[in-house]
XYZ file of N, CA and C in Angstrom:
330
model
N 94.334 142.387 9.710
C 93.918 142.694 11.136
C 93.927 141.126 11.928
N 94.675 141.082 13.263
C 94.920 139.837 14.149
C 93.945 139.640 14.848
N 92.882 140.807 15.091
C 91.696 140.085 15.997
C 92.128 140.384 17.416
N 92.895 140.826 17.345
C 93.552 140.560 19.129
C 93.067 141.338 20.166
N 92.504 141.212 21.217
C 91.793 142.254 22.002
C 92.961 141.788 23.155
N 93.155 143.410 24.516
C 93.931 142.707 25.712
C 93.256 143.623 26.725
N 93.346 143.141 27.969
C 93.193 143.549 29.100
C 94.490 143.553 29.842
N 94.537 144.207 30.919
C 96.167 143.533 32.033
C 95.107 144.415 33.219
N 95.636 143.424 34.205
C 95.769 143.168 35.685
C 97.536 142.995 35.911
N 97.707 143.555 37.433
C 99.172 143.282 37.423
C 98.634 142.537 38.593
N 99.966 141.773 38.388
C 99.813 140.045 40.001
C 101.266 140.493 40.444
N 101.145 140.509 41.281
C 101.917 140.022 42.556
C 103.383 140.150 42.212
N 103.880 140.211 42.464
C 105.978 140.492 42.385
C 107.331 141.887 41.814
N 108.195 141.252 42.628
C 109.360 142.270 42.509
C 109.862 142.734 41.098
N 110.207 143.956 40.915
C 110.997 143.866 39.350
C 111.815 143.318 39.404
N 112.727 142.882 38.048
C 114.103 142.153 38.887
C 114.934 142.678 38.723
N 115.999 142.310 38.534
C 117.148 142.480 39.181
C 117.566 143.305 37.722
N 118.652 144.484 38.015
C 119.124 144.925 36.603
C 120.102 144.640 35.725
N 120.546 143.571 36.639
C 120.957 141.924 35.763
C 120.226 141.752 34.554
N 119.206 141.388 34.688
C 117.861 141.050 34.106
C 118.505 141.011 32.137
N 117.929 139.792 31.460
C 118.390 139.778 30.152
C 117.380 141.242 29.640
N 117.213 141.192 28.487
C 116.080 142.489 27.957
C 114.759 142.109 27.956
N 114.185 142.142 26.870
C 112.303 142.113 26.923
C 113.196 141.569 24.648
N 112.791 140.535 24.887
C 112.894 140.379 23.092
C 111.948 140.907 22.060
N 112.631 141.255 21.490
C 111.732 142.414 20.399
C 110.579 141.446 19.778
N 110.717 140.076 19.561
C 109.725 138.918 19.243
C 108.436 139.064 19.971
N 108.186 139.485 21.139
C 107.102 139.398 21.768
C 106.444 140.640 21.558
N 105.447 140.429 21.313
C 103.926 141.674 20.965
C 103.934 142.518 21.961
N 103.613 144.112 21.495
C 103.962 144.767 23.116
C 102.456 145.565 22.727
N 101.433 145.660 23.700
C 100.319 146.324 23.969
C 100.914 147.561 24.864
N 100.507 148.565 24.489
C 100.480 150.164 25.605
C 98.519 149.866 26.625
N 99.462 150.141 27.963
C 97.978 149.767 29.242
C 97.646 151.213 29.260
N 96.652 151.678 29.122
C 96.518 153.197 29.672
C 96.631 153.166 30.808
N 97.052 154.473 31.503
C 96.215 155.267 32.615
C 95.823 156.239 32.926
N 94.998 156.825 34.115
C 94.701 158.209 33.884
C 95.697 158.867 33.266
N 96.700 159.045 33.413
C 98.085 160.367 33.376
C 98.693 159.513 31.870
N 98.583 159.849 30.698
C 98.955 158.771 29.833
C 100.493 158.597 29.921
N 101.387 159.552 30.151
C 103.295 159.071 30.968
C 102.797 157.988 32.016
N 101.959 157.879 32.592
C 101.488 157.059 33.676
C 101.148 155.499 32.842
N 101.211 155.412 31.523
C 100.679 153.852 31.176
C 101.910 153.173 30.921
N 101.955 151.539 30.523
C 102.895 150.544 30.908
C 102.801 150.412 29.475
N 104.110 149.411 28.912
C 104.057 148.291 27.936
C 104.240 147.064 28.466
N 102.858 146.618 28.043
C 103.592 144.944 28.646
C 103.136 144.457 26.763
N 104.514 142.969 27.357
C 104.602 142.641 25.760
C 104.520 140.911 26.137
N 103.906 140.176 25.715
C 103.305 139.317 25.884
C 103.902 138.363 24.420
N 103.732 136.947 24.622
C 103.998 135.978 23.521
C 102.714 135.397 22.801
N 102.816 135.539 21.476
C 101.586 135.526 20.541
C 101.414 133.482 20.468
N 102.358 133.108 20.540
C 102.457 131.972 20.349
C 102.449 131.061 22.223
N 102.570 131.395 21.905
C 102.671 130.907 24.277
C 103.505 130.305 24.819
N 104.788 130.629 24.211
C 106.055 130.107 24.332
C 106.344 130.432 26.039
N 107.123 130.769 27.014
C 107.093 130.948 27.991
C 108.218 132.078 28.275
N 107.604 132.706 29.122
C 108.661 134.289 28.991
C 109.626 134.158 29.411
N 110.927 134.843 28.850
C 111.861 134.613 28.737
C 112.466 135.446 30.679
N 113.269 135.291 31.120
C 113.397 135.852 32.142
C 114.226 137.324 31.698
N 113.608 138.511 32.731
C 113.734 139.462 31.932
C 113.283 140.683 32.775
N 114.001 141.925 32.881
C 113.687 143.032 33.149
C 111.517 142.982 32.556
N 111.169 143.702 34.070
C 109.242 144.123 33.631
C 108.847 143.408 34.936
N 107.813 144.195 35.237
C 107.403 143.473 36.259
C 106.005 142.576 35.740
N 105.574 140.478 36.360
C 105.238 139.758 35.503
C 103.346 140.334 35.512
N 102.885 140.649 34.619
C 100.779 140.721 34.634
C 100.723 139.797 33.961
N 99.442 139.790 34.143
C 98.560 138.866 32.914
C 97.886 139.233 32.126
N 97.240 139.120 31.098
C 96.781 140.152 29.675
C 95.123 139.064 29.712
N 94.308 139.769 29.247
C 93.296 138.755 29.447
C 93.687 139.200 27.544
N 93.549 138.526 26.671
C 93.628 137.968 25.401
C 92.258 137.984 25.007
N 91.674 138.351 23.554
C 91.138 138.058 22.941
C 91.171 137.795 21.363
N 90.949 136.541 21.124
C 91.353 136.531 19.833
C 90.168 135.843 19.131
N 90.441 135.526 17.688
C 89.944 134.966 16.375
C 89.797 133.821 16.872
N 88.800 132.774 16.680
C 88.949 131.427 17.189
C 87.186 131.213 16.317
N 87.609 130.628 15.293
C 86.728 130.429 14.020
C 86.115 130.579 13.316
N 84.838 131.028 13.888
C 84.006 131.940 12.929
C 83.654 133.230 14.274
N 84.387 132.791 15.750
C 83.534 133.496 17.359
C 85.193 134.163 17.597
N 84.841 134.488 18.790
C 86.217 134.773 19.595
C 86.458 134.271 20.983
N 87.094 133.579 21.578
C 87.440 133.219 23.104
C 88.800 133.912 23.523
N 88.324 133.817 24.588
C 89.280 134.924 25.543
C 90.279 133.875 26.284
N 91.553 134.556 26.930
C 92.438 133.680 27.643
C 93.671 134.508 28.447
N 93.683 134.265 29.511
C 94.779 134.425 30.127
C 96.279 134.440 29.756
N 97.265 135.384 29.844
C 98.458 135.286 28.942
C 99.557 135.790 30.123
N 100.438 135.026 30.275
C 101.632 136.181 30.896
C 102.115 137.321 29.656
N 102.710 137.988 31.201
C 103.257 139.288 30.034
C 104.293 139.775 31.105
N 104.728 140.600 30.476
C 106.222 141.470 31.139
C 105.806 143.112 30.659
N 105.468 143.888 32.238
C 105.160 145.334 31.646
C 105.946 146.328 32.379
N 106.252 146.985 31.420
C 107.441 148.348 32.034
C 106.647 149.856 32.152
N 107.380 150.439 32.357
C 107.104 151.914 32.462
C 107.425 152.200 31.292
N 107.073 153.323 30.406
C 107.341 154.084 29.168
C 108.574 153.681 29.023
N 109.247 155.165 29.943
C 110.650 155.188 29.806
C 111.056 153.778 29.151
N 111.053 152.996 30.396
C 111.474 152.133 29.759
C 111.438 151.065 29.229
N 110.769 150.952 28.402
C 110.143 149.940 27.359
C 110.377 151.232 25.609
N 110.957 152.596 25.633
C 111.217 152.831 25.138
C 112.180 152.278 24.228
N 113.861 152.166 24.727
C 114.803 151.942 23.761
C 114.045 150.570 23.285
N 113.893 149.229 23.675
C 112.938 148.356 23.177
C 112.425 148.421 21.738
N 111.421 149.340 21.710
C 110.103 149.877 20.989
C 111.655 149.895 19.646
N 112.001 151.398 20.059
C 112.934 152.043 19.019
C 113.774 151.138 18.462
N 114.709 150.239 18.916
C 115.043 149.493 18.528
C 114.184 148.281 17.580
N 113.214 148.199 17.878
C 112.105 146.761 17.487
C 111.377 147.910 16.139
N 111.970 148.677 15.734
C 110.876 149.737 14.553
C 111.778 148.973 13.490
N 112.854 148.759 13.731
C 113.780 148.051 12.248
C 114.216 146.923 12.567
N 114.142 146.197 13.579
C 114.927 144.921 13.439
C 113.596 143.970 12.647
N 114.511 143.218 11.992
C 113.237 142.722 11.055
C 112.749 140.455 12.036
N 113.265 141.000 13.236
C 112.484 139.862 13.853
C 111.547 139.638 14.959
N 112.100 141.577 14.693
C 109.730 142.479 15.996
C 108.626 141.685 15.101
N 108.476 141.451 15.800
C 106.412 140.918 16.368
C 106.329 142.370 15.422
N 105.197 142.399 14.930
C 104.767 143.674 14.011
C 103.981 144.762 15.249
N 103.349 144.507 16.054
C 102.809 144.940 16.730
C 104.062 145.616 17.611
N 104.946 145.568 17.866
C 106.312 146.059 18.758
C 106.791 146.718 17.766
N 107.247 146.418 16.555
C 108.247 147.332 15.986
C 106.622 148.369 15.835
N 105.066 148.615 15.738
C 104.288 149.134 15.149
C 104.738 150.616 16.429
N 104.573 150.095 17.590
C 104.477 151.205 18.514
C 106.088 151.933 18.922
N 106.835 150.948 17.795
C 108.467 151.466 17.776
C 108.236 152.886 16.640
N 107.556 152.455 15.614
C 107.322 154.106 14.900
C 106.747 155.104 15.048
N 105.701 154.846 16.220
C 104.273 155.885 16.688
C 105.536 157.410 17.381
């Protein structure tokens, strides 16, 4: 188990144009719940800390809690948020992609 916990907060920013690049499958995916499950979102973030590509999605900040020695540390990381309907094609594609992050592949198999 990776020992990662996340929380998200939407930040100001508008959606990118439809011609933007798709979200890469190498990014980790996390489900962000909503009062109605169908209104939940999928946030994609890079555990390696690389800058996010210019892609479709709403910019968000995730608070990530990761193992650090014998304890844990939290930090905020940039993420791209997508509604479930927009994230579903990426997740399905990631299910069998060897370059996909394990969390993204797992959500694709769910």
